[in-house]
Amino acid sequence: VSFFSSRWVSEPRCTVQLDGGLPAGFRAAGVGCGIKPSGHRDLGLIVSDSPQTTSAARFGRSSGASAPVLLNRRSAELQGLRAVLVNSGNANAATGRRGLEDAAAMRSGAAFVCGVPESAVAVASTGVIGVPLPMDRVTDGTVAAGRELRRDGELDFAEAIRTTDRLPKHVSLQIELSQGAVRLSVQGKGAGMISPQFATLLVFVQTDAALSPAEADLLLSVCVKRSFNRVSVDGQLSTSDTVILQCSGASGVSVEPESDDERIFGEAMDAALRQIALLVARDGEGARRVGRVHVSGEDQASCERVARAVGDSPLVKTALYGADPNWGRIYQAATAALPGLAPLELEIAIEGITVCEAGSFVTHDEAALREAVKRPEVEYQIRLPGQGAEAERFFSDLGHEYVTLNAEYTT
Amino acid sequence: VSFFSSRWVSEPRCTVQLDGGLPAGFRAAGVGCGIKPSGHRDLGLIVSDSPQTTSAARFGRSSGASAPVLLNRRSAELQGLRAVLVNSGNANAATGRRGLEDAAAMRSGAAFVCGVPESAVAVASTGVIGVPLPMDRVTDGTVAAGRELRRDGELDFAEAIRTTDRLPKHVSLQIELSQGAVRLSVQGKGAGMISPQFATLLVFVQTDAALSPAEADLLLSVCVKRSFNRVSVDGQLSTSDTVILQCSGASGVSVEPESDDERIFGEAMDAALRQIALLVARDGEGARRVGRVHVSGEDQASCERVARAVGDSPLVKTALYGADPNWGRIYQAATAALPGLAPLELEIAIEGITVCEAGSFVTHDEAALREAVKRPEVEYQIRLPGQGAEAERFFSDLGHEYVTLNAEYTT
């Protein structure tokens, strides 16, 4: 089965999916160092051996940013990151000065075992909030991870960064550009609506194409906007969200701004990150369905507000879970998002079946609608008056497993 | 048991709870006219027989306002409402021009059977969205309700406006003022987080005290802000939210602005509406607990944003349901609500136990915290830096019954 399994992701041109392996110049490892009581892998390390590596990074905007996020922002060279050290099982958030010291110690350890400058190392942590890291274990684990770095270590790395994710979220691609082939690999973690106490989104992208720092930053920015910024992870922003792109240049093929190659490479990266974002929304054995809401209208802010309101509504999410065709919940969420005395003349279509026009119900094929909302992906189209702006949001359903994992599983 | 059952509502001075009955000058009725397939009461009528009746009204701000809300706003004399006709089982929302005609027909019918001008009638509807009202039944029902109007008809009325509410939400109070006793009665409906496809909040308040329209409006405004505007009904605004206060003046006792009597009367009304709001949050056999978040800080908007984010967070709500002491969810919701690069130095206390100071964990009595979060009401105090502003929000938990009612019960 192709990695690109959603109809909402266009299969990229000139791209083939590989069985695995990292792009040229990268090595990775994942070890268990004892942060997780289960003994599972909980410390991942990834390094580019090329000194001319470029990079770009994005972090969540929470004012409760975790210590690693604060450290990266304050003192990492985000355009030249060579190595990334990530632990799961503990978020190192709400840990004060001690947390910052621990994050700095993680960074020193990774720099030492990888033989790169400290400023070329990013760190990330995901897991429980408000508990100090067991640094002796992390230090030993860092040494062990350094010894295990391998060209095909990305699966161990991907496993080490997972917390309660049920679905693996990684892919290796090869993209044919005009000057030769380049590779792109992605490892992610994040389980939308399923275990959001651990719902941090961590995504690491590597390529052996050569990109200037500005180019890398621009591409990452566009792709994050079209993927992770469009997922409703129960409307919550984590303390630790981190996305890092590293470009080793080791393929010898460079991607020039505004070239055909850039479009092809950008399409592949866009598709990969959108598909990872959809896997985040779909994660968990309980999630039955993924929804996509698409809103068009005159004003960008209004479209965004409606898309977010629909995607975050627990009424819409439970209806998605229960395959309930009750479109009144979409109407309610959309109109509540745009308060005002003038009635909103919106149009709503579910899976192409128009149920509301000019703000009022229209007769429709109810049996067809009932069938349509049972599919694994359900699409909601909302048209506000006017045109020129649009917004999109992916969201997971809300079911019993969410409640069980978040309520009954005392953390 | 006193109606004032929450520790978050101060028992009002000079006030006794009555077994029932409407204030002088009012009559009410509730009948079953066949809108609900169950045959239960679904049409309620309340009327003040006093021509000098004053009133005040508040409606939800959704741009998908129901036809009755639109009609009331456009052409009712909201300062002199004599009668209110309310149906349950159908919201008359997203029903276009026909919906407006139906709402106007409801108003005409109520005016006719009560013998009052059309402009002195408000209408309200709650139930399914996007389906036209069965007007023949509503018309017959209005005639039947008019025949059954009684001084003690408020319980039938309260039953007729309920949809899936499990708890009754009504009270009759007598308040001793300096010039004599007045009565205050309230009937409400709304089930937070339980069946929010029908989660419309409808609240009707009657008193036989004499209040000027301006006075009635001011009191209602303050009380609504301190009650219904502080409940998280899963963050959703309904198409039909309506609160109406009617003052018949039939007691012969008037409440003058800025008098001691006004303070006493205002306290009683405030307490009654806050308690009704808490009943809304607590409604449903599945809701185990009600939470209150109180936020203090320098800036009103920030306090409001944090209070709303915590009260609306599905992570906080599931933790409340599961009696999970994980305060990281509070930290996450609060800090995500105030994005920014500077770390937020907040303090968090749960039931008086401080768990976080200056944005960082503090050692606390974990066993005491685990016990504290098992109580039926759980209080979260958040202190942002600075002082002078505060916000409060009540919220229900999120449990299996919410999912079952909203997902498995196809509407």
Tab-separated table of N, CA, C and O in Angstrom, chain A residues 27-119:
chain	number	residue	atom	x	y	z
A	27	ARG	N	22.970	9.603	9.617
A	27	ARG	CA	22.937	8.374	10.421
A	27	ARG	C	21.988	8.618	11.598
A	27	ARG	O	21.802	9.757	12.031
A	28	ALA	N	21.379	7.557	12.076
A	28	ALA	CA	20.410	7.714	13.167
A	28	ALA	C	20.452	6.501	14.086
A	28	ALA	O	20.963	5.431	13.716
A	29	ALA	N	19.915	6.682	15.270
A	29	ALA	CA	19.815	5.583	16.229
A	29	ALA	C	18.645	5.843	17.173
A	29	ALA	O	18.180	6.976	17.315
A	30	GLY	N	18.180	4.775	17.817
A	30	GLY	CA	17.155	4.912	18.855
A	30	GLY	C	17.411	3.853	19.907
A	30	GLY	O	17.563	2.673	19.568
A	31	VAL	N	17.507	4.258	21.158
A	31	VAL	CA	17.817	3.307	22.228
A	31	VAL	C	16.812	3.472	23.373
A	31	VAL	O	16.089	4.460	23.439
A	32	GLY	N	16.791	2.488	24.244
A	32	GLY	CA	16.004	2.597	25.467
A	32	GLY	C	16.939	2.930	26.622
A	32	GLY	O	17.864	2.155	26.887
A	33	CYS	N	16.716	4.058	27.262
A	33	CYS	CA	17.644	4.432	28.344
A	33	CYS	C	16.949	4.440	29.701
A	33	CYS	O	17.567	4.792	30.700
A	34	GLY	N	15.676	4.067	29.725
A	34	GLY	CA	15.025	3.920	31.025
A	34	GLY	C	14.188	5.108	31.481
A	34	GLY	O	13.776	5.165	32.638
A	35	ILE	N	13.886	6.047	30.570
A	35	ILE	CA	12.946	7.117	30.937
A	35	ILE	C	11.542	6.522	31.005
A	35	ILE	O	10.782	6.769	31.939
A	36	LYS	N	11.201	5.727	29.991
A	36	LYS	CA	9.909	5.026	30.001
A	36	LYS	C	10.018	3.812	30.920
A	36	LYS	O	10.920	2.995	30.739
A	37	PRO	N	9.076	3.665	31.848
A	37	PRO	CA	9.117	2.500	32.735
A	37	PRO	C	9.046	1.184	31.960
A	37	PRO	O	9.546	0.157	32.411
A	38	SER	N	8.439	1.212	30.758
A	38	SER	CA	8.273	-0.008	29.966
A	38	SER	C	9.594	-0.543	29.457
A	38	SER	O	9.682	-1.703	29.041
A	39	GLY	N	10.646	0.279	29.452
A	39	GLY	CA	11.915	-0.155	28.873
A	39	GLY	C	11.979	0.014	27.365
A	39	GLY	O	12.987	-0.318	26.736
A	40	HIS	N	10.913	0.522	26.760
A	40	HIS	CA	10.925	0.733	25.304
A	40	HIS	C	11.912	1.828	24.931
A	40	HIS	O	12.350	2.617	25.765
A	41	ARG	N	12.252	1.854	23.642
A	41	ARG	CA	13.163	2.896	23.154
A	41	ARG	C	12.598	4.277	23.510
A	41	ARG	O	11.413	4.544	23.294
A	42	ASP	N	13.452	5.135	24.031
A	42	ASP	CA	12.985	6.456	24.446
A	42	ASP	C	14.000	7.566	24.190
A	42	ASP	O	13.825	8.689	24.660
A	43	LEU	N	15.072	7.244	23.455
A	43	LEU	CA	16.061	8.284	23.164
A	43	LEU	C	16.534	8.100	21.723
A	43	LEU	O	17.051	7.038	21.364
A	44	GLY	N	16.320	9.122	20.907
A	44	GLY	CA	16.671	9.037	19.485
A	44	GLY	C	17.697	10.095	19.126
A	44	GLY	O	17.655	11.215	19.633
A	45	LEU	N	18.604	9.710	18.234
A	45	LEU	CA	19.661	10.638	17.818
A	45	LEU	C	19.757	10.575	16.305
A	45	LEU	O	19.700	9.497	15.710
A	46	ILE	N	19.894	11.728	15.671
A	46	ILE	CA	20.056	11.757	14.225
A	46	ILE	C	21.132	12.784	13.915
A	46	ILE	O	21.206	13.825	14.561
A	47	VAL	N	22.029	12.463	12.964
A	47	VAL	CA	23.137	13.378	12.691
A	47	VAL	C	23.433	13.404	11.195
A	47	VAL	O	23.305	12.389	10.506
A	48	SER	N	23.781	14.562	10.726
A	48	SER	CA	24.281	14.687	9.367
A	48	SER	C	25.798	14.830	9.453
A	48	SER	O	26.310	15.698	10.173
A	49	ASP	N	26.511	14.001	8.702
A	49	ASP	CA	27.977	14.029	8.771
A	49	ASP	C	28.566	15.106	7.873
A	49	ASP	O	29.786	15.268	7.835
A	50	SER	N	27.715	15.822	7.160
A	50	SER	CA	28.227	16.816	6.217
A	50	SER	C	28.324	18.191	6.887
A	50	SER	O	27.335	18.715	7.397
A	51	PRO	N	29.534	18.805	6.861
A	51	PRO	CA	29.696	20.111	7.508
A	51	PRO	C	28.871	21.213	6.853
A	51	PRO	O	28.574	22.213	7.484
A	52	GLN	N	28.524	21.049	5.552
A	52	GLN	CA	27.764	22.128	4.914
A	52	GLN	C	26.246	21.943	5.043
A	52	GLN	O	25.461	22.522	4.282
A	53	THR	N	25.829	21.141	6.015
A	53	THR	CA	24.400	20.908	6.231
A	53	THR	C	23.661	22.222	6.517
A	53	THR	O	24.132	23.045	7.287
A	54	THR	N	22.514	22.376	5.861
A	54	THR	CA	21.636	23.507	6.168
A	54	THR	C	20.387	22.981	6.866
A	54	THR	O	20.094	21.780	6.803
A	55	SER	N	19.651	23.864	7.506
A	55	SER	CA	18.452	23.395	8.194
A	55	SER	C	17.460	24.529	8.385
A	55	SER	O	17.766	25.699	8.148
A	56	ALA	N	16.255	24.130	8.811
A	56	ALA	CA	15.216	25.095	9.180
A	56	ALA	C	14.402	24.438	10.279
A	56	ALA	O	14.328	23.202	10.357
A	57	ALA	N	13.803	25.253	11.141
A	57	ALA	CA	13.068	24.692	12.278
A	57	ALA	C	11.832	25.520	12.584
A	57	ALA	O	11.802	26.723	12.325
A	58	ARG	N	10.824	24.866	13.111
A	58	ARG	CA	9.609	25.532	13.575
A	58	ARG	C	9.233	24.960	14.936
A	58	ARG	O	9.320	23.747	15.142
A	59	PHE	N	8.786	25.851	15.827
A	59	PHE	CA	8.378	25.418	17.167
A	59	PHE	C	6.984	25.950	17.483
A	59	PHE	O	6.561	26.960	16.916
A	60	GLY	N	6.294	25.285	18.410
A	60	GLY	CA	4.985	25.763	18.861
A	60	GLY	C	5.098	27.106	19.539
A	60	GLY	O	6.172	27.495	20.001
A	61	ARG	N	3.968	27.819	19.621
A	61	ARG	CA	3.999	29.190	20.122
A	61	ARG	C	3.549	29.313	21.577
A	61	ARG	O	3.317	30.405	22.074
A	62	SER	N	3.393	28.182	22.239
A	62	SER	CA	2.916	28.238	23.626
A	62	SER	C	3.859	29.032	24.518
A	62	SER	O	5.074	28.909	24.405
A	63	SER	N	3.282	29.826	25.423
A	63	SER	CA	4.124	30.552	26.378
A	63	SER	C	4.577	29.633	27.512
A	63	SER	O	5.244	30.068	28.440
A	64	GLY	N	4.194	28.368	27.421
A	64	GLY	CA	4.710	27.375	28.355
A	64	GLY	C	5.677	26.451	27.642
A	64	GLY	O	5.760	25.259	27.957
A	65	ALA	N	6.412	27.004	26.674
A	65	ALA	CA	7.332	26.196	25.865
A	65	ALA	C	8.241	25.371	26.768
A	65	ALA	O	8.709	25.841	27.802
A	66	SER	N	8.497	24.144	26.349
A	66	SER	CA	9.369	23.259	27.111
A	66	SER	C	10.794	23.800	27.109
A	66	SER	O	11.170	24.628	26.270
A	67	ALA	N	11.589	23.300	28.034
A	67	ALA	CA	12.984	23.742	28.133
A	67	ALA	C	13.746	23.512	26.822
A	67	ALA	O	14.459	24.415	26.365
A	68	PRO	N	13.625	22.349	26.173
A	68	PRO	CA	14.358	22.188	24.899
A	68	PRO	C	13.934	23.200	23.841
A	68	PRO	O	14.782	23.717	23.105
A	69	VAL	N	12.640	23.511	23.775
A	69	VAL	CA	12.196	24.521	22.798
A	69	VAL	C	12.830	25.872	23.121
A	69	VAL	O	13.351	26.566	22.239
A	70	LEU	N	12.817	26.251	24.397
A	70	LEU	CA	13.434	27.523	24.795
A	70	LEU	C	14.915	27.543	24.433
A	70	LEU	O	15.427	28.521	23.881
A	71	LEU	N	15.597	26.443	24.735
A	71	LEU	CA	17.041	26.379	24.471
A	71	LEU	C	17.331	26.482	22.974
A	71	LEU	O	18.212	27.237	22.542
A	72	ASN	N	16.590	25.725	22.174
A	72	ASN	CA	16.797	25.771	20.719
A	72	ASN	C	16.602	27.186	20.193
A	72	ASN	O	17.384	27.676	19.383
A	73	ARG	N	15.515	27.813	20.662
A	73	ARG	CA	15.218	29.165	20.172
A	73	ARG	C	16.312	30.152	20.573
A	73	ARG	O	16.667	31.033	19.807
A	74	ARG	N	16.804	29.983	21.794
A	74	ARG	CA	17.743	30.977	22.323
A	74	ARG	C	19.154	30.808	21.789
A	74	ARG	O	19.846	31.797	21.574
A	75	SER	N	19.597	29.579	21.614
A	75	SER	CA	21.031	29.468	21.367
A	75	SER	C	21.447	28.375	20.385
A	75	SER	O	22.617	28.023	20.327
A	76	ALA	N	20.516	27.865	19.596
A	76	ALA	CA	20.950	26.934	18.543
A	76	ALA	C	21.052	27.705	17.226
A	76	ALA	O	20.348	28.693	17.021
A	77	GLU	N	21.939	27.245	16.373
A	77	GLU	CA	22.009	27.836	15.027
A	77	GLU	C	21.011	27.098	14.162
A	77	GLU	O	21.335	26.072	13.557
A	78	LEU	N	19.817	27.644	14.091
A	78	LEU	CA	18.723	26.876	13.484
A	78	LEU	C	18.888	26.695	11.981
A	78	LEU	O	18.192	25.884	11.376
A	79	GLN	N	19.785	27.443	11.373
A	79	GLN	CA	20.009	27.275	9.928
A	79	GLN	C	21.121	26.284	9.623
A	79	GLN	O	21.379	26.001	8.457
A	80	GLY	N	21.764	25.761	10.679
A	80	GLY	CA	22.867	24.829	10.426
A	80	GLY	C	22.877	23.691	11.426
A	80	GLY	O	23.924	23.315	11.943
A	81	LEU	N	21.725	23.101	11.684
A	81	LEU	CA	21.638	22.020	12.662
A	81	LEU	C	22.203	20.735	12.073
A	81	LEU	O	21.750	20.262	11.034
A	82	ARG	N	23.180	20.175	12.757
A	82	ARG	CA	23.767	18.913	12.302
A	82	ARG	C	23.109	17.720	12.999
A	82	ARG	O	22.915	16.665	12.389
A	83	ALA	N	22.827	17.888	14.291
A	83	ALA	CA	22.325	16.740	15.051
A	83	ALA	C	21.068	17.110	15.835
A	83	ALA	O	20.864	18.268	16.200
A	84	VAL	N	20.222	16.095	16.071
A	84	VAL	CA	19.025	16.267	16.879
A	84	VAL	C	18.958	15.117	17.887
A	84	VAL	O	19.058	13.947	17.489
A	85	LEU	N	18.796	15.445	19.157
A	85	LEU	CA	18.637	14.431	20.207
A	85	LEU	C	17.238	14.599	20.807
A	85	LEU	O	16.870	15.698	21.227
A	86	VAL	N	16.484	13.514	20.833
A	86	VAL	CA	15.082	13.570	21.240
A	86	VAL	C	14.793	12.497	22.273
A	86	VAL	O	15.146	11.337	22.052
A	87	ASN	N	14.146	12.870	23.369
A	87	ASN	CA	13.675	11.805	24.261
A	87	ASN	C	12.157	11.801	24.329
A	87	ASN	O	11.513	12.832	24.153
A	88	SER	N	11.608	10.646	24.581
A	88	SER	CA	10.172	10.524	24.853
A	88	SER	C	9.996	10.066	26.296
A	88	SER	O	10.934	9.631	26.945
A	89	GLY	N	8.758	10.206	26.807
A	89	GLY	CA	8.473	9.790	28.186
A	89	GLY	C	8.521	10.923	29.188
A	89	GLY	O	8.022	10.781	30.306
A	90	ASN	N	9.085	12.039	28.799
A	90	ASN	CA	9.187	13.192	29.700
A	90	ASN	C	9.359	14.439	28.847
A	90	ASN	O	10.264	14.514	28.019
A	91	ALA	N	8.472	15.427	29.047
A	91	ALA	CA	8.470	16.604	28.172
A	91	ALA	C	9.481	17.669	28.580
A	91	ALA	O	9.699	18.618	27.836
A	92	ASN	N	10.064	17.535	29.749
A	92	ASN	CA	10.952	18.585	30.272
A	92	ASN	C	10.287	19.960	30.105
A	92	ASN	O	10.894	20.908	29.604
A	93	ALA	N	9.036	20.040	30.541
A	93	ALA	CA	8.276	21.296	30.487
A	93	ALA	C	7.790	21.615	31.892
A	93	ALA	O	7.547	20.699	32.684
A	94	ALA	N	7.645	22.888	32.202
A	94	ALA	CA	7.290	23.350	33.545
A	94	ALA	C	8.322	22.846	34.546
A	94	ALA	O	7.980	22.441	35.658
A	95	THR	N	9.577	22.886	34.136
A	95	THR	CA	10.657	22.365	34.968
A	95	THR	C	11.660	23.454	35.353
A	95	THR	O	12.712	23.153	35.923
A	96	GLY	N	11.348	24.710	34.992
A	96	GLY	CA	12.138	25.842	35.480
A	96	GLY	C	13.604	25.806	35.051
A	96	GLY	O	13.964	25.297	33.993
A	97	ARG	N	14.450	26.389	35.923
A	97	ARG	CA	15.868	26.513	35.623
A	97	ARG	C	16.520	25.135	35.471
A	97	ARG	O	17.346	24.911	34.595
A	98	ARG	N	16.118	24.215	36.322
A	98	ARG	CA	16.685	22.877	36.235
A	98	ARG	C	16.415	22.251	34.869
A	98	ARG	O	17.266	21.572	34.301
A	99	GLY	N	15.222	22.483	34.352
A	99	GLY	CA	14.885	21.948	33.038
A	99	GLY	C	15.798	22.500	31.953
A	99	GLY	O	16.246	21.764	31.062
A	100	LEU	N	16.091	23.789	32.043
A	100	LEU	CA	16.992	24.404	31.047
A	100	LEU	C	18.394	23.821	31.157
A	100	LEU	O	19.056	23.566	30.144
A	101	GLU	N	18.831	23.586	32.375
A	101	GLU	CA	20.162	22.980	32.563
A	101	GLU	C	20.188	21.562	31.998
A	101	GLU	O	21.163	21.153	31.355
A	102	ASP	N	19.123	20.838	32.216
A	102	ASP	CA	19.065	19.463	31.692
A	102	ASP	C	19.059	19.456	30.164
A	102	ASP	O	19.725	18.624	29.530
A	103	ALA	N	18.294	20.383	29.580
A	103	ALA	CA	18.263	20.452	28.112
A	103	ALA	C	19.653	20.796	27.575
A	103	ALA	O	20.114	20.233	26.568
A	104	ALA	N	20.346	21.702	28.267
A	104	ALA	CA	21.693	22.079	27.840
A	104	ALA	C	22.654	20.892	27.977
A	104	ALA	O	23.540	20.685	27.117
A	105	ALA	N	22.453	20.098	29.025
A	105	ALA	CA	23.307	18.917	29.198
A	105	ALA	C	23.034	17.890	28.101
A	105	ALA	O	23.965	17.238	27.587
A	106	MET	N	21.775	17.750	27.697
A	106	MET	CA	21.460	16.852	26.573
A	106	MET	C	22.187	17.327	25.320
A	106	MET	O	22.753	16.531	24.560
A	107	ARG	N	22.135	18.624	25.116
A	107	ARG	CA	22.770	19.168	23.925
A	107	ARG	C	24.284	18.931	23.939
A	107	ARG	O	24.869	18.511	22.924
A	108	SER	N	24.922	19.158	25.082
A	108	SER	CA	26.369	18.921	25.180
A	108	SER	C	26.702	17.464	24.886
A	108	SER	O	27.668	17.161	24.172
A	109	GLY	N	25.898	16.582	25.448
A	109	GLY	CA	26.151	15.157	25.243
A	109	GLY	C	26.056	14.776	23.779
A	109	GLY	O	26.908	14.054	23.248
A	110	ALA	N	25.025	15.287	23.097
A	110	ALA	CA	24.853	14.959	21.683
A	110	ALA	C	25.997	15.539	20.858
A	110	ALA	O	26.517	14.890	19.938
A	111	ALA	N	26.411	16.758	21.177
A	111	ALA	CA	27.509	17.393	20.447
A	111	ALA	C	28.774	16.550	20.611
A	111	ALA	O	29.513	16.306	19.641
A	112	PHE	N	29.013	16.075	21.829
A	112	PHE	CA	30.199	15.276	22.120
A	112	PHE	C	30.188	13.966	21.332
A	112	PHE	O	31.145	13.642	20.628
A	113	VAL	N	29.084	13.218	21.407
A	113	VAL	CA	29.095	11.897	20.750
A	113	VAL	C	29.041	12.018	19.233
A	113	VAL	O	29.478	11.114	18.521
A	114	CYS	N	28.523	13.135	18.723
A	114	CYS	CA	28.451	13.300	17.264
A	114	CYS	C	29.664	14.060	16.715
A	114	CYS	O	29.845	14.122	15.497
A	115	GLY	N	30.436	14.671	17.584
A	115	GLY	CA	31.586	15.443	17.119
A	115	GLY	C	31.200	16.689	16.342
A	115	GLY	O	31.795	17.026	15.319
A	116	VAL	N	30.169	17.366	16.816
A	116	VAL	CA	29.737	18.611	16.151
A	116	VAL	C	29.667	19.709	17.211
A	116	VAL	O	29.621	19.425	18.413
A	117	PRO	N	29.646	20.987	16.799
A	117	PRO	CA	29.537	22.059	17.789
A	117	PRO	C	28.190	22.017	18.521
A	117	PRO	O	27.182	21.580	17.952
A	118	GLU	N	28.181	22.476	19.765
A	118	GLU	CA	26.922	22.486	20.528
A	118	GLU	C	25.827	23.283	19.831
A	118	GLU	O	24.657	22.919	19.864
A	119	SER	N	26.231	24.381	19.208
A	119	SER	CA	25.216	25.232	18.573
A	119	SER	C	24.578	24.558	17.360
A	119	SER	O	23.575	25.026	16.847
